[in-house]
Structures are given as structure tokens and as C-alpha cells.
Amino acid sequence: MDRNKALELVRPHLTEHRYIHTLGVEKAAVELAGKYGADIEKARIAAILHDYAKFRPKEEMQAIVRQSSLPDDLLLYGTELLHAPVGAMLLEKEAGIKDKEILSAVSYHTTGRDSMTLLEKVIFLADYIEPNRIFPGVDEVRELAETSLEKASLKALQNTILFLMKQNQLIYPFTILAYNGLLREIKGK
Ligand code: DGI
Ligand code: FE
Ligand code: FE
């Protein structure tokens, strides 16, 4: 899939604001892929596609989780998480995207997971630091991203976990597994 096809595919599914975010994620992902040696064109396409299911009705996403091979426990942690794995599933079913690396980068872009691949880290981090993001702590993560994909991703996860805890929100186990996995990688064990 080329850039224009990917943009045409997602545009009808996104608001103007989310489309601008998507272009920001593309820019950040291409930069990170170049810096850290990921496949630049896969990073570009995964970034463009990453929020494909962001605006699907939550009932539709819940039904897809129930009917598919996705883990049922996704239904127990609020609905914000669902657009990532459901997006990957729909990109395969509706748009014929077959590239497993791109699909897994979409699937894990919100929570991460243990032992994240290079492309998964690139998309996870690009989603957090893209130029339109303005939340507290983002500049520190941008700075870390200059020198370490893992340290920057870890800081992003720490910020997200703290944010969720302060709001009394449930934390999906993959978010914790991603945190542990990155910390182990950084400490070299
Ligand atoms: O889709 P975006 O807004 O670009 O960003 P995203 O895919 O990272 O989604 C962010 C949302 O996901 C935000 O509302 C926090 C939520 N989230 C991330 N990790 C977890 C989570 N929500 C719960 N309940 N548990 C998590 O582990
Ligand atoms: Fe998202
Ligand atoms: Fe996003």
C-alpha cells in the first residue's frame, strides 16, 4: 500500500482533528524509523493507519472483540483501548492489509506489550510525541526520543500509567507488561 492509498483509506473514518494527528504521527514515525533503523515505509503506513477504528461505535468494537480471536479481557478495561486491536482486525478484514508487522504495530499502539518489536515501539512513541501533542511531560519524552527509543517509550508509559492511576482508571495488563519489558531492556536483563 502506498501513502496516498493509506490516506484515502483512513480519511473518511477520521475527524479533521484526528486526521491532522495522523499526519503528525506519520512525520514522527518516519523520523524515528530513520533514526533507529526501522523500515521507513512500513512505519509510514502503520502510522497513517494506526487510528483507523478510533471512531467506531463502542458497541461495534465490543461485538468484534467477542466474535474474533482477540482476548475477551479487553472488554474489562474501558472502551478507549479497543480501537487499537479492533483497528488491526478491521484493516485486515475490510482493507485487505496483510502485513503482520504493520498490523501488530496498529494493534499494540495504545498499550504496548512485552518484548515490543522495533516497529511497534516506533508507532507507540510516534503516537505520543507527534508535533500536535501538547500534554504535560511530552517535551521530556521528545528529548529522550533523540537518544533512546526504549527510554522515551518507557517514560511515555510511565506518564500514561500515572495518568490512569490518578483518574482511578483500570490499567490493562499489557500496559504493565510493556513497562516491565522496556525497563528490563534498558537495564540489560
Ligand atoms: O488514539 P490516541 O488518542 O491517539 O492515543 P492512544 O491510542 O494512545 O489512546 C489513548 C487513550 O488510551 C487514553 O484515553 C488513555 C487510554 N489508555 C492507554 N492505556 C490504557 C488506557 N486506558 C486504560 N483503561 N488502560 C490502559 O492500560
Ligand atoms: Fe490510538
Ligand atoms: Fe493516535
mmCIF file of C-alpha atoms and ligand atoms in Angstrom:
data_model
loop_
_atom_site.group_PDB
_atom_site.id
_atom_site.type_symbol
_atom_site.label_atom_id
_atom_site.label_comp_id
_atom_site.label_asym_id
_atom_site.label_seq_id
_atom_site.Cartn_x
_atom_site.Cartn_y
_atom_site.Cartn_z
ATOM 1 C CA MET A 1 0.000 0.000 0.000
ATOM 2 C CA ASP A 2 1.343 3.442 -0.878
ATOM 3 C CA ARG A 3 0.971 6.658 1.091
ATOM 4 C CA ASN A 4 -1.921 8.093 -0.935
ATOM 5 C CA LYS A 5 -3.920 4.865 -0.775
ATOM 6 C CA ALA A 6 -3.434 4.694 3.001
ATOM 7 C CA LEU A 7 -4.520 8.325 3.425
ATOM 8 C CA GLU A 8 -7.578 7.755 1.193
ATOM 9 C CA LEU A 9 -8.455 4.698 3.241
ATOM 10 C CA VAL A 10 -8.422 6.421 6.641
ATOM 11 C CA ARG A 11 -9.694 9.903 5.733
ATOM 12 C CA PRO A 12 -13.438 9.022 5.715
ATOM 13 C CA HIS A 13 -13.078 7.392 9.147
ATOM 14 C CA LEU A 14 -11.436 10.337 10.908
ATOM 15 C CA THR A 15 -12.360 13.846 12.017
ATOM 16 C CA GLU A 16 -10.272 16.774 10.768
ATOM 17 C CA HIS A 17 -8.520 16.940 14.147
ATOM 18 C CA ARG A 18 -7.729 13.225 14.130
ATOM 19 C CA TYR A 19 -6.526 13.409 10.530
ATOM 20 C CA ILE A 20 -4.057 16.156 11.468
ATOM 21 C CA HIS A 21 -2.919 13.990 14.401
ATOM 22 C CA THR A 22 -2.455 11.099 11.956
ATOM 23 C CA LEU A 23 -0.232 13.202 9.677
ATOM 24 C CA GLY A 24 1.772 14.189 12.765
ATOM 25 C CA VAL A 25 2.211 10.537 13.726
ATOM 26 C CA GLU A 26 3.379 9.797 10.169
ATOM 27 C CA LYS A 27 6.022 12.540 10.413
ATOM 28 C CA ALA A 28 7.223 11.404 13.845
ATOM 29 C CA ALA A 29 7.221 7.718 12.845
ATOM 30 C CA VAL A 30 9.261 8.342 9.684
ATOM 31 C CA GLU A 31 11.808 10.305 11.715
ATOM 32 C CA LEU A 32 12.043 7.645 14.425
ATOM 33 C CA ALA A 33 12.276 4.839 11.856
ATOM 34 C CA GLY A 34 15.141 6.665 10.128
ATOM 35 C CA LYS A 35 16.962 7.273 13.390
ATOM 36 C CA TYR A 36 16.537 3.774 14.833
ATOM 37 C CA GLY A 37 16.712 1.648 11.695
ATOM 38 C CA ALA A 38 13.110 0.531 11.301
ATOM 39 C CA ASP A 39 11.539 0.071 7.863
ATOM 40 C CA ILE A 40 10.578 3.656 6.951
ATOM 41 C CA GLU A 41 7.777 2.782 4.530
ATOM 42 C CA LYS A 42 6.188 0.310 6.955
ATOM 43 C CA ALA A 43 6.424 2.917 9.714
ATOM 44 C CA ARG A 44 4.745 5.451 7.419
ATOM 45 C CA ILE A 45 1.850 3.152 6.525
ATOM 46 C CA ALA A 46 1.361 1.856 10.086
ATOM 47 C CA ALA A 47 1.317 5.453 11.356
ATOM 48 C CA ILE A 48 -1.287 6.535 8.790
ATOM 49 C CA LEU A 49 -3.468 3.532 9.611
ATOM 50 C CA HIS A 50 -2.997 3.436 13.397
ATOM 51 C CA ASP A 51 -6.261 5.167 14.470
ATOM 52 C CA TYR A 52 -8.422 3.644 11.707
ATOM 53 C CA ALA A 53 -11.044 2.391 14.189
ATOM 54 C CA LYS A 54 -10.917 5.378 16.581
ATOM 55 C CA PHE A 55 -14.497 6.440 15.834
ATOM 56 C CA ARG A 56 -16.235 3.100 15.545
ATOM 57 C CA PRO A 57 -19.187 2.884 17.946
ATOM 58 C CA LYS A 58 -18.144 1.140 21.137
ATOM 59 C CA GLU A 59 -20.879 -1.485 20.745
ATOM 60 C CA GLU A 60 -19.447 -2.401 17.340
ATOM 61 C CA MET A 61 -15.924 -2.690 18.765
ATOM 62 C CA GLN A 62 -17.142 -4.800 21.691
ATOM 63 C CA ALA A 63 -19.006 -7.107 19.313
ATOM 64 C CA ILE A 64 -15.867 -7.501 17.177
ATOM 65 C CA VAL A 65 -13.832 -8.454 20.257
ATOM 66 C CA ARG A 66 -16.420 -11.060 21.235
ATOM 67 C CA GLN A 67 -16.639 -12.547 17.751
ATOM 68 C CA SER A 68 -12.945 -12.580 16.941
ATOM 69 C CA SER A 69 -9.797 -14.189 18.267
ATOM 70 C CA LEU A 70 -8.993 -11.045 20.278
ATOM 71 C CA PRO A 71 -8.719 -11.631 24.054
ATOM 72 C CA ASP A 72 -12.045 -11.210 25.875
ATOM 73 C CA ASP A 73 -10.375 -9.415 28.768
ATOM 74 C CA LEU A 74 -10.067 -6.337 26.520
ATOM 75 C CA LEU A 75 -13.724 -5.749 27.373
ATOM 76 C CA LEU A 76 -12.953 -5.234 31.065
ATOM 77 C CA TYR A 77 -10.741 -2.124 30.836
ATOM 78 C CA GLY A 78 -12.890 0.611 29.344
ATOM 79 C CA THR A 79 -13.518 1.272 25.686
ATOM 80 C CA GLU A 80 -10.609 3.617 24.842
ATOM 81 C CA LEU A 81 -8.281 0.648 24.383
ATOM 82 C CA LEU A 82 -10.404 -1.167 21.847
ATOM 83 C CA HIS A 83 -9.716 0.932 18.749
ATOM 84 C CA ALA A 84 -6.136 -0.371 18.531
ATOM 85 C CA PRO A 85 -6.672 -4.171 18.335
ATOM 86 C CA VAL A 86 -10.049 -3.754 16.593
ATOM 87 C CA GLY A 87 -8.405 -1.382 14.108
ATOM 88 C CA ALA A 88 -5.820 -4.015 13.202
ATOM 89 C CA MET A 89 -8.558 -6.610 12.788
ATOM 90 C CA LEU A 90 -10.673 -4.340 10.564
ATOM 91 C CA LEU A 91 -7.704 -3.261 8.451
ATOM 92 C CA GLU A 92 -7.137 -6.919 7.660
ATOM 93 C CA LYS A 93 -10.825 -7.725 7.046
ATOM 94 C CA GLU A 94 -12.073 -4.532 5.350
ATOM 95 C CA ALA A 95 -8.970 -3.218 3.646
ATOM 96 C CA GLY A 96 -7.019 -6.394 2.966
ATOM 97 C CA ILE A 97 -3.908 -5.276 4.837
ATOM 98 C CA LYS A 98 -1.858 -8.427 5.294
ATOM 99 C CA ASP A 99 1.489 -7.201 6.577
ATOM 100 C CA LYS A 100 1.775 -8.694 10.081
ATOM 101 C CA GLU A 101 4.327 -6.128 11.242
ATOM 102 C CA ILE A 102 2.060 -3.251 10.293
ATOM 103 C CA LEU A 103 -0.988 -4.952 11.832
ATOM 104 C CA SER A 104 0.791 -5.626 15.130
ATOM 105 C CA ALA A 105 2.099 -2.054 15.285
ATOM 106 C CA VAL A 106 -1.523 -0.861 14.948
ATOM 107 C CA SER A 107 -2.788 -3.459 17.399
ATOM 108 C CA TYR A 108 -0.376 -2.512 20.203
ATOM 109 C CA HIS A 109 -0.128 1.235 19.612
ATOM 110 C CA THR A 110 -2.204 2.125 22.690
ATOM 111 C CA THR A 111 -0.996 -0.338 25.334
ATOM 112 C CA GLY A 112 2.264 -1.713 24.046
ATOM 113 C CA ARG A 113 3.134 -5.254 25.132
ATOM 114 C CA ASP A 114 6.036 -7.300 26.447
ATOM 115 C CA SER A 115 9.012 -7.629 24.072
ATOM 116 C CA MET A 116 7.838 -4.966 21.656
ATOM 117 C CA THR A 117 9.216 -5.079 18.117
ATOM 118 C CA LEU A 118 11.141 -2.144 16.688
ATOM 119 C CA LEU A 119 8.163 -1.088 14.550
ATOM 120 C CA GLU A 120 5.746 -1.398 17.491
ATOM 121 C CA LYS A 121 7.965 0.905 19.568
ATOM 122 C CA VAL A 122 8.256 3.402 16.723
ATOM 123 C CA ILE A 123 4.477 3.676 16.300
ATOM 124 C CA PHE A 124 3.770 3.671 20.049
ATOM 125 C CA LEU A 125 6.242 6.506 20.604
ATOM 126 C CA ALA A 126 5.316 8.454 17.453
ATOM 127 C CA ASP A 127 1.679 8.472 18.621
ATOM 128 C CA TYR A 128 2.816 10.000 21.919
ATOM 129 C CA ILE A 129 5.294 12.632 20.679
ATOM 130 C CA GLU A 130 3.826 13.709 17.320
ATOM 131 C CA PRO A 131 4.132 17.504 16.889
ATOM 132 C CA ASN A 132 0.481 18.304 17.690
ATOM 133 C CA ARG A 133 0.588 16.651 21.137
ATOM 134 C CA ILE A 134 0.670 19.147 23.983
ATOM 135 C CA PHE A 135 0.140 17.170 27.183
ATOM 136 C CA PRO A 136 2.346 17.588 30.278
ATOM 137 C CA GLY A 137 5.634 15.709 30.047
ATOM 138 C CA VAL A 138 5.624 15.344 26.268
ATOM 139 C CA ASP A 139 8.715 17.531 25.786
ATOM 140 C CA GLU A 140 10.737 15.350 28.149
ATOM 141 C CA VAL A 141 9.725 12.289 26.115
ATOM 142 C CA ARG A 142 10.622 14.129 22.866
ATOM 143 C CA GLU A 143 14.076 14.823 24.274
ATOM 144 C CA LEU A 144 14.595 11.209 25.319
ATOM 145 C CA ALA A 145 13.493 10.149 21.829
ATOM 146 C CA GLU A 146 16.568 11.919 20.432
ATOM 147 C CA THR A 147 18.827 9.310 22.010
ATOM 148 C CA SER A 148 16.835 6.239 23.079
ATOM 149 C CA LEU A 149 13.705 4.670 21.649
ATOM 150 C CA GLU A 150 13.364 2.489 24.755
ATOM 151 C CA LYS A 151 13.926 5.218 27.356
ATOM 152 C CA ALA A 152 11.464 7.511 25.606
ATOM 153 C CA SER A 153 8.844 4.759 25.276
ATOM 154 C CA LEU A 154 9.320 3.845 28.946
ATOM 155 C CA LYS A 155 8.799 7.453 30.033
ATOM 156 C CA ALA A 156 5.667 7.687 27.876
ATOM 157 C CA LEU A 157 4.317 4.527 29.512
ATOM 158 C CA GLN A 158 5.151 5.789 32.990
ATOM 159 C CA ASN A 159 3.285 9.028 32.254
ATOM 160 C CA THR A 160 0.290 7.104 30.928
ATOM 161 C CA ILE A 161 0.207 4.729 33.905
ATOM 162 C CA LEU A 162 0.443 7.629 36.382
ATOM 163 C CA PHE A 163 -2.283 9.487 34.492
ATOM 164 C CA LEU A 164 -4.578 6.466 34.553
ATOM 165 C CA MET A 165 -3.921 5.853 38.257
ATOM 166 C CA LYS A 166 -4.684 9.482 39.150
ATOM 167 C CA GLN A 167 -8.003 9.117 37.337
ATOM 168 C CA ASN A 168 -8.833 5.821 39.071
ATOM 169 C CA GLN A 169 -8.860 4.089 35.698
ATOM 170 C CA LEU A 170 -8.127 0.431 35.160
ATOM 171 C CA ILE A 171 -4.751 -0.411 33.676
ATOM 172 C CA TYR A 172 -4.681 -3.098 31.015
ATOM 173 C CA PRO A 173 -2.075 -5.771 31.866
ATOM 174 C CA PHE A 174 -0.279 -5.282 28.521
ATOM 175 C CA THR A 175 0.458 -1.693 29.554
ATOM 176 C CA ILE A 176 2.257 -3.019 32.648
ATOM 177 C CA LEU A 177 3.964 -5.757 30.619
ATOM 178 C CA ALA A 178 5.207 -3.119 28.177
ATOM 179 C CA TYR A 179 6.591 -1.084 31.082
ATOM 180 C CA ASN A 180 8.353 -4.114 32.575
ATOM 181 C CA GLY A 181 9.683 -5.223 29.197
ATOM 182 C CA LEU A 182 11.197 -1.840 28.361
ATOM 183 C CA LEU A 183 12.697 -1.458 31.831
ATOM 184 C CA ARG A 184 14.344 -4.888 31.504
ATOM 185 C CA GLU A 185 15.690 -3.978 28.071
ATOM 186 C CA ILE A 186 17.138 -0.731 29.381
ATOM 187 C CA LYS A 187 18.741 -2.443 32.369
ATOM 188 C CA GLY A 188 20.047 -5.210 30.134
ATOM 189 C CA LYS A 189 18.364 -8.154 31.853
HETATM 190 O O1 DGI B 1 -5.839 7.181 19.982
HETATM 191 P P1 DGI B 1 -4.985 8.298 20.539
HETATM 192 O O2 DGI B 1 -5.790 9.294 21.322
HETATM 193 O O3 DGI B 1 -4.131 8.949 19.501
HETATM 194 O O4 DGI B 1 -3.949 7.661 21.595
HETATM 195 P P2 DGI B 1 -3.959 6.187 22.215
HETATM 196 O O5 DGI B 1 -4.251 5.191 21.163
HETATM 197 O O6 DGI B 1 -2.657 6.053 22.948
HETATM 198 O O7 DGI B 1 -5.173 6.168 23.231
HETATM 199 C C1 DGI B 1 -5.060 6.951 24.395
HETATM 200 C C2 DGI B 1 -6.169 6.556 25.342
HETATM 201 O O8 DGI B 1 -5.999 5.216 25.763
HETATM 202 C C3 DGI B 1 -6.173 7.417 26.590
HETATM 203 O O9 DGI B 1 -7.550 7.739 26.860
HETATM 204 C C4 DGI B 1 -5.660 6.517 27.671
HETATM 205 C C5 DGI B 1 -6.081 5.171 27.158
HETATM 206 N N1 DGI B 1 -5.242 4.080 27.674
HETATM 207 C C6 DGI B 1 -3.955 3.788 27.353
HETATM 208 N N2 DGI B 1 -3.508 2.734 28.061
HETATM 209 C C7 DGI B 1 -4.552 2.335 28.835
HETATM 210 C C8 DGI B 1 -5.648 3.199 28.578
HETATM 211 N N3 DGI B 1 -6.840 3.075 29.196
HETATM 212 C C9 DGI B 1 -6.982 2.101 30.107
HETATM 213 N N4 DGI B 1 -8.127 1.971 30.743
HETATM 214 N N5 DGI B 1 -5.959 1.243 30.426
HETATM 215 C C10 DGI B 1 -4.738 1.303 29.823
HETATM 216 O O10 DGI B 1 -3.844 0.500 30.124
HETATM 217 FE FE FE B 2 -4.976 5.464 19.142
HETATM 218 FE FE FE B 3 -3.248 8.144 17.726
#
